[in-house]
PDB file of C-alpha atoms in Angstrom:
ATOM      1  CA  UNK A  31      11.194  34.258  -2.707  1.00  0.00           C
ATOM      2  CA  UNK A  32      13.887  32.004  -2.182  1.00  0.00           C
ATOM      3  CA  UNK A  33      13.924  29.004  -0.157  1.00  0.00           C
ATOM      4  CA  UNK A  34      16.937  27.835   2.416  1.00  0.00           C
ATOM      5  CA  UNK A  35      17.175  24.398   0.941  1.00  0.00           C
ATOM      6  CA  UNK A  36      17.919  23.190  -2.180  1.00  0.00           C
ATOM      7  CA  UNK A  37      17.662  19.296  -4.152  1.00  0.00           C
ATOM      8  CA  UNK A  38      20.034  17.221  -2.856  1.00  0.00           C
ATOM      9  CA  UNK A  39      21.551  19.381  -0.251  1.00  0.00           C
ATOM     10  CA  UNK A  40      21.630  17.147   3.435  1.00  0.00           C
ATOM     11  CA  UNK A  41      19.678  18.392   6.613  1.00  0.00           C
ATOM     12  CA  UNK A  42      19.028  17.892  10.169  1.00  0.00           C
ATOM     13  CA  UNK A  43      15.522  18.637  10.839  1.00  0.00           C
ATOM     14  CA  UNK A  44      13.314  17.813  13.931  1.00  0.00           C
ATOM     15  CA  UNK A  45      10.090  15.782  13.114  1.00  0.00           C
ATOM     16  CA  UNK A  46       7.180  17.818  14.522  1.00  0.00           C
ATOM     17  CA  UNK A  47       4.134  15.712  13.061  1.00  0.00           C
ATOM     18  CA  UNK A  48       2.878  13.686  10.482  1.00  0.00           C
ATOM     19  CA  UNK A  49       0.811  13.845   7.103  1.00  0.00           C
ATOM     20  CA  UNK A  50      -2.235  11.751   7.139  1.00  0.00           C
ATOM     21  CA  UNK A  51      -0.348   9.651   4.085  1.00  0.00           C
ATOM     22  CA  UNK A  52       2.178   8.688   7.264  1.00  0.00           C
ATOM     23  CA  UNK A  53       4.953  11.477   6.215  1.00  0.00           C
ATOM     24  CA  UNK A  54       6.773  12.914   8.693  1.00  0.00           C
ATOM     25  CA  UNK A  55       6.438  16.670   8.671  1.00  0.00           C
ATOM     26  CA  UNK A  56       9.789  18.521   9.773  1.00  0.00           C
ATOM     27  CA  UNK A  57      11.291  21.921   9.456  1.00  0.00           C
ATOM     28  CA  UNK A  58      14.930  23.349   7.726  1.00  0.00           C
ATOM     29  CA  UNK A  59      14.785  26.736   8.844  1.00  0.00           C
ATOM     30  CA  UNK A  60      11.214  27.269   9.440  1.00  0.00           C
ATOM     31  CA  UNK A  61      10.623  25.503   5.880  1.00  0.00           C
ATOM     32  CA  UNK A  62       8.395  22.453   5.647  1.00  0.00           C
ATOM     33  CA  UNK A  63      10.048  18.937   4.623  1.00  0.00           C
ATOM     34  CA  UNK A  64       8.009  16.074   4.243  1.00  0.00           C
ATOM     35  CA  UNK A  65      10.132  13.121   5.038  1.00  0.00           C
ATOM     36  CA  UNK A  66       9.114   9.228   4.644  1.00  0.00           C
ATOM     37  CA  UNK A  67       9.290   7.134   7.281  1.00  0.00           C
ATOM     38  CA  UNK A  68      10.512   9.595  10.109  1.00  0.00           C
ATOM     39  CA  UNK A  69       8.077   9.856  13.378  1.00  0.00           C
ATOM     40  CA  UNK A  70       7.149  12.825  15.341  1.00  0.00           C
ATOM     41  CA  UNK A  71       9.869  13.928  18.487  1.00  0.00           C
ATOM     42  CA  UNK A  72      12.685  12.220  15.637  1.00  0.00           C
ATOM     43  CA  UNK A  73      15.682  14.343  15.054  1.00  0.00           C
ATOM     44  CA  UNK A  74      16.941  12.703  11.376  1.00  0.00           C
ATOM     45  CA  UNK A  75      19.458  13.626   8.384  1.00  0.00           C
ATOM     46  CA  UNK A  76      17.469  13.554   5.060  1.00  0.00           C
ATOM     47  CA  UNK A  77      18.550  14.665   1.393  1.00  0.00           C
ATOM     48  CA  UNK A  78      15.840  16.516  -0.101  1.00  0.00           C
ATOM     49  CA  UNK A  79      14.166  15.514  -3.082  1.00  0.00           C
ATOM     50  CA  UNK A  80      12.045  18.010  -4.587  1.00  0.00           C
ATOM     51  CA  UNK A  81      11.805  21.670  -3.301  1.00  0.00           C
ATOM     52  CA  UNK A  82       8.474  24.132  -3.900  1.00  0.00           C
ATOM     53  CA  UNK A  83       7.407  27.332  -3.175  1.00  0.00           C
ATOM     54  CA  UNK A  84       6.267  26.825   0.529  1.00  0.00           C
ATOM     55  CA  UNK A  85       7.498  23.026   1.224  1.00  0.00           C
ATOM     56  CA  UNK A  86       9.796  19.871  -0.081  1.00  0.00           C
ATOM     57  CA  UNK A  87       9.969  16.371   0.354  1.00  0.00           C
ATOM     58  CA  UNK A  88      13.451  14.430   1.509  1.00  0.00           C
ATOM     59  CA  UNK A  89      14.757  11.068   2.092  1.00  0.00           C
ATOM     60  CA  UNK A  90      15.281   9.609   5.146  1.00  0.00           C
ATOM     61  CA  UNK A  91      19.161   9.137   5.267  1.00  0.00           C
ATOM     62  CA  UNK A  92      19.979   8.643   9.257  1.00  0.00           C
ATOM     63  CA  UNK A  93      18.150   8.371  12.454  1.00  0.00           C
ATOM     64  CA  UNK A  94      19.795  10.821  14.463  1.00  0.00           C
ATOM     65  CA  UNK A  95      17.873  10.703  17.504  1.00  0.00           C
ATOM     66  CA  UNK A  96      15.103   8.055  17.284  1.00  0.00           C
ATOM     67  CA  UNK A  97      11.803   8.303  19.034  1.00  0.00           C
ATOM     68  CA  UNK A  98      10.707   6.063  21.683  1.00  0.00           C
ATOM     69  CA  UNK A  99       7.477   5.361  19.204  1.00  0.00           C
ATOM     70  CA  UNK A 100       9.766   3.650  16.713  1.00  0.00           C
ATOM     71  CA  UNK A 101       9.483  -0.261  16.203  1.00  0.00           C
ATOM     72  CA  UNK A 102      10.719  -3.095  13.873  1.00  0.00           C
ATOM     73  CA  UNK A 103       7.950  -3.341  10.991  1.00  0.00           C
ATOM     74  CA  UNK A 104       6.724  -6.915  10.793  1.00  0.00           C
ATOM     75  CA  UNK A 105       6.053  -7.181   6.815  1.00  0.00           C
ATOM     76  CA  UNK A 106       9.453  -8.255   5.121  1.00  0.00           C
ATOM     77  CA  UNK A 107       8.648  -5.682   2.469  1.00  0.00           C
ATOM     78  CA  UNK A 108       7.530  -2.831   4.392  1.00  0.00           C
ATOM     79  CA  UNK A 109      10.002  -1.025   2.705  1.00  0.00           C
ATOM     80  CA  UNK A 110       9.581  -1.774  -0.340  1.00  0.00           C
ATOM     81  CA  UNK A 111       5.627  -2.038  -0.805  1.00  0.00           C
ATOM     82  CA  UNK A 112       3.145   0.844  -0.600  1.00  0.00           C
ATOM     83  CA  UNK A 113       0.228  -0.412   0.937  1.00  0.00           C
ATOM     84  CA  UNK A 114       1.421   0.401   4.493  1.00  0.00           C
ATOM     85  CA  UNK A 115       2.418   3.341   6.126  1.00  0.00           C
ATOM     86  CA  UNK A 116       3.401   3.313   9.718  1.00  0.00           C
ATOM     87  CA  UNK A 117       4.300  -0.087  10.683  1.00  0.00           C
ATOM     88  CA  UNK A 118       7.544   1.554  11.771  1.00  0.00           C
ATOM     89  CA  UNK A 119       5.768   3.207  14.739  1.00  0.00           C
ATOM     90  CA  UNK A 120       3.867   1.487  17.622  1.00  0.00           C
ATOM     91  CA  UNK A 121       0.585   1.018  17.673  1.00  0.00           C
ATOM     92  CA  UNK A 122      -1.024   3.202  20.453  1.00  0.00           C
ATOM     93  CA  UNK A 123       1.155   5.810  19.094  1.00  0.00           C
ATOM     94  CA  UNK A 124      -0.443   5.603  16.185  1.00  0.00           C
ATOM     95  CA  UNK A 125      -3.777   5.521  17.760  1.00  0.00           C
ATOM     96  CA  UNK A 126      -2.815   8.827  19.417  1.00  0.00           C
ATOM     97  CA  UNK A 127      -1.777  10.617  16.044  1.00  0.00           C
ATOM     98  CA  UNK A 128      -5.043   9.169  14.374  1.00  0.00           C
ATOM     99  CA  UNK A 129      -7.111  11.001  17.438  1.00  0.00           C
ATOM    100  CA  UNK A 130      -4.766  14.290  16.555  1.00  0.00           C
ATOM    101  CA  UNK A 131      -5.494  14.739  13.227  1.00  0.00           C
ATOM    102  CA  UNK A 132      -9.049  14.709  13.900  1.00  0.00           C
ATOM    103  CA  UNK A 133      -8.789  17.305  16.544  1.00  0.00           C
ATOM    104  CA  UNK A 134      -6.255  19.559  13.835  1.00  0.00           C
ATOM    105  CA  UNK A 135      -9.056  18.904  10.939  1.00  0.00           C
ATOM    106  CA  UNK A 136     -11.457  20.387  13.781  1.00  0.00           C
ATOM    107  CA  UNK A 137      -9.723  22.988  14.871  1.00  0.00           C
ATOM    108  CA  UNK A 138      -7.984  24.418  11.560  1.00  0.00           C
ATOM    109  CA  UNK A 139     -10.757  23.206   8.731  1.00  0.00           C
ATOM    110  CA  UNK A 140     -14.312  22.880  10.917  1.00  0.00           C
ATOM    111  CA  UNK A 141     -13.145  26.592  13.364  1.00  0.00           C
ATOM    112  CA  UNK A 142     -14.377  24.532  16.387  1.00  0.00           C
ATOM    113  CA  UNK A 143     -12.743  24.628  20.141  1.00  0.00           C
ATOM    114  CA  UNK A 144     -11.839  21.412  20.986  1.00  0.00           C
ATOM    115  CA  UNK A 145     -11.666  20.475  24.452  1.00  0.00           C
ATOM    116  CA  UNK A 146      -8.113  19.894  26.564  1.00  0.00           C
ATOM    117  CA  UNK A 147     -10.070  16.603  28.095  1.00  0.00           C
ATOM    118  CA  UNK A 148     -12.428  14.077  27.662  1.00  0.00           C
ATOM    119  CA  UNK A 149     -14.352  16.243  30.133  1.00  0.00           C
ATOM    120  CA  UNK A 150     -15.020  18.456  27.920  1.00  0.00           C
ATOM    121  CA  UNK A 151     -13.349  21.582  29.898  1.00  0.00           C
ATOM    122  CA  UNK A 152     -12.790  24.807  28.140  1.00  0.00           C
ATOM    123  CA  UNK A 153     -13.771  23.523  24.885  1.00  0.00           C
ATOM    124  CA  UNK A 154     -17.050  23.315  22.379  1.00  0.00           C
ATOM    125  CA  UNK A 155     -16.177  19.580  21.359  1.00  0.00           C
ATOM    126  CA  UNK A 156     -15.108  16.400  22.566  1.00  0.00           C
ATOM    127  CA  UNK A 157     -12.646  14.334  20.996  1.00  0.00           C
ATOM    128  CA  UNK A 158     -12.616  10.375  22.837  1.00  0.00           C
ATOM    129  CA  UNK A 159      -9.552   8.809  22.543  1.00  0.00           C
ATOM    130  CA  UNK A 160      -9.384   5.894  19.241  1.00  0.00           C
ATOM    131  CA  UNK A 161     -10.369   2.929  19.990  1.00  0.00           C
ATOM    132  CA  UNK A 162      -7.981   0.330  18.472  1.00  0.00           C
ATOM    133  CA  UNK A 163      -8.280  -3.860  17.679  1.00  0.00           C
ATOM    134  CA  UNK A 164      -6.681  -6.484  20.165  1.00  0.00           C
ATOM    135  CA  UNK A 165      -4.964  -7.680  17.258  1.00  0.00           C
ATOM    136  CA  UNK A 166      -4.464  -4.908  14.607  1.00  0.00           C
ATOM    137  CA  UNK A 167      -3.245  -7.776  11.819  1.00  0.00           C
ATOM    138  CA  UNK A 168      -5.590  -9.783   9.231  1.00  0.00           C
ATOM    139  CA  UNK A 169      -8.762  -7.476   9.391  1.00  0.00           C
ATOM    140  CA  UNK A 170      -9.288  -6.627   5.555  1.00  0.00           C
ATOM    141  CA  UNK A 171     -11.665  -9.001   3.851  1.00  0.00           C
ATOM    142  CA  UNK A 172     -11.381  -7.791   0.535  1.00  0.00           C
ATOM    143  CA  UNK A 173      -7.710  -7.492  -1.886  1.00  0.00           C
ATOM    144  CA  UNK A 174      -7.360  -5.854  -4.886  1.00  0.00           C
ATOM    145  CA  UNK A 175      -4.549  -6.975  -6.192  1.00  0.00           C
ATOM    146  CA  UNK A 176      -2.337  -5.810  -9.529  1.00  0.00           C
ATOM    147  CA  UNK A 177      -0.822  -8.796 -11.841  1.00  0.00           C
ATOM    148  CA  UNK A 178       2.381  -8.061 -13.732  1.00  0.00           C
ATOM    149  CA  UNK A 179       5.553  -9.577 -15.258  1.00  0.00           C
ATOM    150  CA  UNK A 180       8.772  -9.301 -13.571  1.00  0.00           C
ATOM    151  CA  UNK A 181      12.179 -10.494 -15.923  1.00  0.00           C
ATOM    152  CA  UNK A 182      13.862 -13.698 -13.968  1.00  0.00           C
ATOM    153  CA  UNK A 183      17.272 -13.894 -13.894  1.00  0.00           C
ATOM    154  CA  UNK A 184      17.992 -16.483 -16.664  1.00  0.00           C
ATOM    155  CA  UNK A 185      18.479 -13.750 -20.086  1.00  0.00           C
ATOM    156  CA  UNK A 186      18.743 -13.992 -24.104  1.00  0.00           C
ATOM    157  CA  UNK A 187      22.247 -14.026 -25.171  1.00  0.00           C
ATOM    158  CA  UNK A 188      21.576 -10.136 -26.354  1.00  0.00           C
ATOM    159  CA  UNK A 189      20.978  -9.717 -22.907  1.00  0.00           C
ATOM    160  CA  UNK A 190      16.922  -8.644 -23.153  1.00  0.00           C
ATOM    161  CA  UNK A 191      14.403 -10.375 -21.871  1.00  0.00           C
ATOM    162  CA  UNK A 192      11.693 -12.419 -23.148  1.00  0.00           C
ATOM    163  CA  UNK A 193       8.390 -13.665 -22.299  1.00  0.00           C
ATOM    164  CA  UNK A 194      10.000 -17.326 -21.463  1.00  0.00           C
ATOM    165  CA  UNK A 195      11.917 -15.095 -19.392  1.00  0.00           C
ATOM    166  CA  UNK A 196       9.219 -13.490 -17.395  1.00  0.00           C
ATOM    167  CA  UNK A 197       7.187 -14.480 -14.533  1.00  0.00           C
ATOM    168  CA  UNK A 198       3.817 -13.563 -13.316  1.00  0.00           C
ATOM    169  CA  UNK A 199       3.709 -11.551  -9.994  1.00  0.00           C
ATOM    170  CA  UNK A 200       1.005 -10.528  -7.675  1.00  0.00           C
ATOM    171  CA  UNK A 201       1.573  -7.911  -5.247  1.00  0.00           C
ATOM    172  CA  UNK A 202       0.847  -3.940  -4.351  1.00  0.00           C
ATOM    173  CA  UNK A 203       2.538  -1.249  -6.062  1.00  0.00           C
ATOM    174  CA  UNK A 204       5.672   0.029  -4.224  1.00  0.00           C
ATOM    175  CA  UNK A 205       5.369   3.211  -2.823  1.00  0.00           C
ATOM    176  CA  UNK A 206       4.707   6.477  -5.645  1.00  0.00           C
ATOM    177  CA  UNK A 207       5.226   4.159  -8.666  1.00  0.00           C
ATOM    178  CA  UNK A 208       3.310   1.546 -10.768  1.00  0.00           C
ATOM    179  CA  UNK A 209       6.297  -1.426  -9.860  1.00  0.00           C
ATOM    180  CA  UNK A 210       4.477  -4.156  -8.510  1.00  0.00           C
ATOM    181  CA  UNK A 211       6.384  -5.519  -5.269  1.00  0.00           C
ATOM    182  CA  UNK A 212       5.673  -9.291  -5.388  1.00  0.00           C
ATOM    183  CA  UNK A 213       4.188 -10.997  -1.864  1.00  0.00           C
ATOM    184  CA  UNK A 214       3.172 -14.438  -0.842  1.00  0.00           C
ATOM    185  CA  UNK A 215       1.478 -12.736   2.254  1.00  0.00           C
ATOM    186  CA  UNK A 216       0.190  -9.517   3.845  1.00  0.00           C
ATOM    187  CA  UNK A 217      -0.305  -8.897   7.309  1.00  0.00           C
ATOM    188  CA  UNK A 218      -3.478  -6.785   6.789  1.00  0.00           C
ATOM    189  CA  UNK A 219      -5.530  -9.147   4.777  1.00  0.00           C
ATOM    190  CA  UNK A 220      -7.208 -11.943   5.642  1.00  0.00           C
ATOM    191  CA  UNK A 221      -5.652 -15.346   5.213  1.00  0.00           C
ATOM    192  CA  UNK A 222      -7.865 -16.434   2.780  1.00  0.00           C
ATOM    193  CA  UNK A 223      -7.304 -13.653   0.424  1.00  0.00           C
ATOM    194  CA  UNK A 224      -3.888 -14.479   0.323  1.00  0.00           C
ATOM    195  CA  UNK A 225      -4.348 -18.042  -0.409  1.00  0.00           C
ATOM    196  CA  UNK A 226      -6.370 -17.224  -3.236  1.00  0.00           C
ATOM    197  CA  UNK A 227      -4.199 -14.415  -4.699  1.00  0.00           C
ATOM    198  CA  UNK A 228      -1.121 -17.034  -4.466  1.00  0.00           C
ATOM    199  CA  UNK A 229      -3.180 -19.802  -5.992  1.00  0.00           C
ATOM    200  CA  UNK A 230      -3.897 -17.418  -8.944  1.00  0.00           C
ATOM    201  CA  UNK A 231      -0.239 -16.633  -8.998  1.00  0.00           C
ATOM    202  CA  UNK A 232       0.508 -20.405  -9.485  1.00  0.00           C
ATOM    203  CA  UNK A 233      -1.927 -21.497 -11.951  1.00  0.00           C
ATOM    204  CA  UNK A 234      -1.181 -18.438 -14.204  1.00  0.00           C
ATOM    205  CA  UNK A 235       2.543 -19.556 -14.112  1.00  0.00           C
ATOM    206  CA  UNK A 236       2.064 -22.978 -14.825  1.00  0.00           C
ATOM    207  CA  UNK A 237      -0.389 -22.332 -17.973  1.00  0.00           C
ATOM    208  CA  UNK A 238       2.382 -19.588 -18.940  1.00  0.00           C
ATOM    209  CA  UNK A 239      -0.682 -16.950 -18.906  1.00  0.00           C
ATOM    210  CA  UNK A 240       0.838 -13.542 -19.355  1.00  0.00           C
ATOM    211  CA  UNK A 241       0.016 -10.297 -16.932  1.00  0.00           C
ATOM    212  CA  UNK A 242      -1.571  -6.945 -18.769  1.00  0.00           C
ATOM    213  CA  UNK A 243       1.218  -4.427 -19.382  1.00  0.00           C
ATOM    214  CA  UNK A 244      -0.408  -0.912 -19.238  1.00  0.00           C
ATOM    215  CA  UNK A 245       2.020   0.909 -21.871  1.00  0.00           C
ATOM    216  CA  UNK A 246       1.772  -1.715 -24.349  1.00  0.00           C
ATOM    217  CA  UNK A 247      -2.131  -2.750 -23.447  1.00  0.00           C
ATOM    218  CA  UNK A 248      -1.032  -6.396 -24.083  1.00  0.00           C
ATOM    219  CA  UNK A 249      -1.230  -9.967 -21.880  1.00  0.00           C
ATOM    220  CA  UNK A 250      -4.289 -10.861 -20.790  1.00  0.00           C
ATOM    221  CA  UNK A 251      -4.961 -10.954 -16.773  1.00  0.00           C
ATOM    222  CA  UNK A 252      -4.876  -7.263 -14.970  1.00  0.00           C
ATOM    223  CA  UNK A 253      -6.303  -8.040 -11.398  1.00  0.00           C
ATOM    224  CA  UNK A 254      -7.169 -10.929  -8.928  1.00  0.00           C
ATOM    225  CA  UNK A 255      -9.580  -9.285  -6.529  1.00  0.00           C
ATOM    226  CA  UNK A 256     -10.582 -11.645  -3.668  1.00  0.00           C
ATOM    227  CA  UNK A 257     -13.171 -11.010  -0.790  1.00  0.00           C
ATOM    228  CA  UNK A 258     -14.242 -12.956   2.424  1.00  0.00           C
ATOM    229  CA  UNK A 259     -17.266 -13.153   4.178  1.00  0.00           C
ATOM    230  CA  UNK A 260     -15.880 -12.708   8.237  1.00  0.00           C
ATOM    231  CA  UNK A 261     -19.133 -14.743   9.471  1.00  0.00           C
ATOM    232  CA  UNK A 262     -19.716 -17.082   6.883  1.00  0.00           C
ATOM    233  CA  UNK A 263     -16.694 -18.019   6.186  1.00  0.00           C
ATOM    234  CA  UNK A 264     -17.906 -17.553   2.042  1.00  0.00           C
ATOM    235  CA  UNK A 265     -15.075 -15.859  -0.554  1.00  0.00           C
ATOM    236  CA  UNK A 266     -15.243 -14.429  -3.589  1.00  0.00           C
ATOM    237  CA  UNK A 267     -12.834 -14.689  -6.569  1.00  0.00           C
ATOM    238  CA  UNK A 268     -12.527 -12.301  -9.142  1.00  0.00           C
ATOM    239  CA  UNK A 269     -10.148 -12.258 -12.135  1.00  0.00           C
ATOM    240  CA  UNK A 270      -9.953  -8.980 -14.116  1.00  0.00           C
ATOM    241  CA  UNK A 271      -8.938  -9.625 -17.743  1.00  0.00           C
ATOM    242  CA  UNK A 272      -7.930  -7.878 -20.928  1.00  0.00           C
ATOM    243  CA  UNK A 273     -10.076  -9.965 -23.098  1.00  0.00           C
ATOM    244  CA  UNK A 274     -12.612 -12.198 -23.136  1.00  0.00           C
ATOM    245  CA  UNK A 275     -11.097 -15.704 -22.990  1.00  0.00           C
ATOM    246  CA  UNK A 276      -9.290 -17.411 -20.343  1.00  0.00           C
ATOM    247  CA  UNK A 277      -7.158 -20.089 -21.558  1.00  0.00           C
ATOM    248  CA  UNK A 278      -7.956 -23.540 -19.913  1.00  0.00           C
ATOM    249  CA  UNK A 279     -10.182 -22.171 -18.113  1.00  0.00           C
ATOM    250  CA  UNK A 280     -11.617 -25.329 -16.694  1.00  0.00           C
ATOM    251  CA  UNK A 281      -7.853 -25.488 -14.883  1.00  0.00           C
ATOM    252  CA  UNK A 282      -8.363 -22.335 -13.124  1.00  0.00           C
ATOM    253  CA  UNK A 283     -12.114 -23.024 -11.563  1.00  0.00           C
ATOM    254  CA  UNK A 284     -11.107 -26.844 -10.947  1.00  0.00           C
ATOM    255  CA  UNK A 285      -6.943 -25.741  -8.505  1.00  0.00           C
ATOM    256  CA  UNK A 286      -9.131 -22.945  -6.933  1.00  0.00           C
ATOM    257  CA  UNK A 287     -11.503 -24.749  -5.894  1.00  0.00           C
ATOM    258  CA  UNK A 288      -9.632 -27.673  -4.762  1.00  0.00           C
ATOM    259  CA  UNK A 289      -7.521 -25.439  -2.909  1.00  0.00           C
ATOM    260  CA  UNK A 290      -9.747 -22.995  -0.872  1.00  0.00           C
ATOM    261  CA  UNK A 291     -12.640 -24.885  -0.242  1.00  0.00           C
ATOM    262  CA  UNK A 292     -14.500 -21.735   0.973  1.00  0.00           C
ATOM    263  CA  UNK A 293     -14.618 -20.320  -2.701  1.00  0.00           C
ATOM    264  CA  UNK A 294     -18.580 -20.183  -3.410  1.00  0.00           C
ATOM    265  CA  UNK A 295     -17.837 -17.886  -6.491  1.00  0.00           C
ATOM    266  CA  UNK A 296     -15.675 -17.531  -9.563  1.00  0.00           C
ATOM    267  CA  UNK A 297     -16.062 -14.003 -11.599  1.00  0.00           C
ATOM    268  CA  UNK A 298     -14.408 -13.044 -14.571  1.00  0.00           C
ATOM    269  CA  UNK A 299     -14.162  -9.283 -15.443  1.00  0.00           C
ATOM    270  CA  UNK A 300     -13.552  -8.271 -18.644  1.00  0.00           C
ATOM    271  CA  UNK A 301     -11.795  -4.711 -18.482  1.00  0.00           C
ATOM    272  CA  UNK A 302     -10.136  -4.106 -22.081  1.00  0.00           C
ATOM    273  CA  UNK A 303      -9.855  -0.224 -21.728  1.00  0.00           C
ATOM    274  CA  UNK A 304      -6.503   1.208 -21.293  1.00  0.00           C
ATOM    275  CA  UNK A 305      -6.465   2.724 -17.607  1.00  0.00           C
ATOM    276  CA  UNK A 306      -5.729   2.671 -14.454  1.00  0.00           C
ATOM    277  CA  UNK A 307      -9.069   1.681 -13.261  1.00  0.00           C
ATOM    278  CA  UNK A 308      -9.497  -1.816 -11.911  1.00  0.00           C
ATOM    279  CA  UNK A 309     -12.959  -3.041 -13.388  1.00  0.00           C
ATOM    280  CA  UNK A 310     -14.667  -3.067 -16.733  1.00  0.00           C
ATOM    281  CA  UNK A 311     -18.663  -2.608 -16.837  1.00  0.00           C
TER     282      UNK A 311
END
């Protein structure tokens, strides 16, 4: 069957919901576009991307009607990083949408009534509204966090880059790819994960200790992964690496612990298999 859009043709669709990734889910003549960043009750212009049998995705191009939901994202690299979805949309909107998706999983997966109320009228179950943080910022106590080597903008005279060229970066993967989006701070993690993630950042430049590169399965440190204890105040450090020696490693236990004096533990992890996953046995 054919579909009425094609890649890169340009629509105006009306956002009717959202994917539990964050997506918004609109429709091009009854066919389903999946659209980053749009909100539900948005009427936008996208491009589409990719097009399937029953749906697509599309870029966001223009906000043709925006929705009263719709805020200023407080992360500088919302944009660019993938480790948020919605900071574009307020947050007891999003507490409403979070409610609705359990209701739809209810109703369309589990075949159960839910009910119109929290009274519980004409309906089997009872769905209470979320219940959301005073402060919805700083609440994760444990970062896992990707190391990698980004050129700087000094080049050989051939134009390529070289290690002396590189630095080590520390951040979360931008959205659908494996390009780590460098960050001195994110505003879901606790303070004291990003302290120790930057200090890691720091020392590794300064000792000139390279980042693993997963299609060559070269350079030596792969993760930091840092946890905090919310009541004793205790944090873990963790540094994944593709080998067993850490050079001047003396350096690394001696800044860390000078600079977050809350550090009661040191780890190395020794993961020297390639793949994607994060810790070796």
């Amino acid at each position: 069957m054919s579909v009425p859009v094609s890649k890169n043709d340009e629509v105006v669709v009306d956002i009717v919901g959202l994917t539990h990734e964050g997506e918004g889910v609109g429709r091009a003549d009854g066919f389903t576009l999946f659209i980053q960043g749009a909100l539900p009750g948005e009427r936008v212009r996208a491009r589409v991307l990719k097009v399937k049998k029953q749906y697509g995705y599309a870029k966001l191009q223009e906000l043709v009607a925006a929705s009263p939901d719709r805020v200023e994202a407080p992360c500088p690299i919302y944009m660019q990083c993938g480790g948020c979805q919605l900071q574009h949309m307020d947050y007891d909107a999003q507490l409403r949408w979070k409610r609705q998706h359990v209701v739809d999983n209810l109703e369309r997966i589990g075949k159960l009534r839910v009910a119109a109320g929290e009274g519980g009228d004409s309906g089997d179950v009872i769905v209470h509204p979320a219940i959301g943080m005073d402060k919805p910022w700083h609440y994760r106590n444990k970062a896992q966090v990707p190391i990698g080597m980004v050129p700087e903008a000094g080049r050989a005279a051939d134009g390529s880059a070289s290690v002396r060229d590189m630095r080590l970066v520390a951040g979360f993967y931008a959205r659908g790819s494996h390009r780590i989006i460098d960050m001195d701070q994110c505003l879901i993690q606790h303070s004291v994960n990003d302290e120790i993630v930057a200090e890691v950042k720091a020392v590794g430049r300064e000792l000139g200790i390279t980042a693993y590169d997963e299609e060559t399965g070269r350079g030596l440190l792969r993760h930091v992964m840092a946890r905090v204890g919310f009541v004793s105040g205790e944090a873990m450090v963790v540094l994944v690496t593709n080998g067993q020696r850490i050079p001047q490693v003396e350096r690394w236990v001696e800044r860390i612990r000078e600079t977050i004096p809350g550090v009661t533990s040191i780890v190395q992890n020794v993961n020297t298999r390639k793949t994607n996953v994060i810790f070796g046995d």
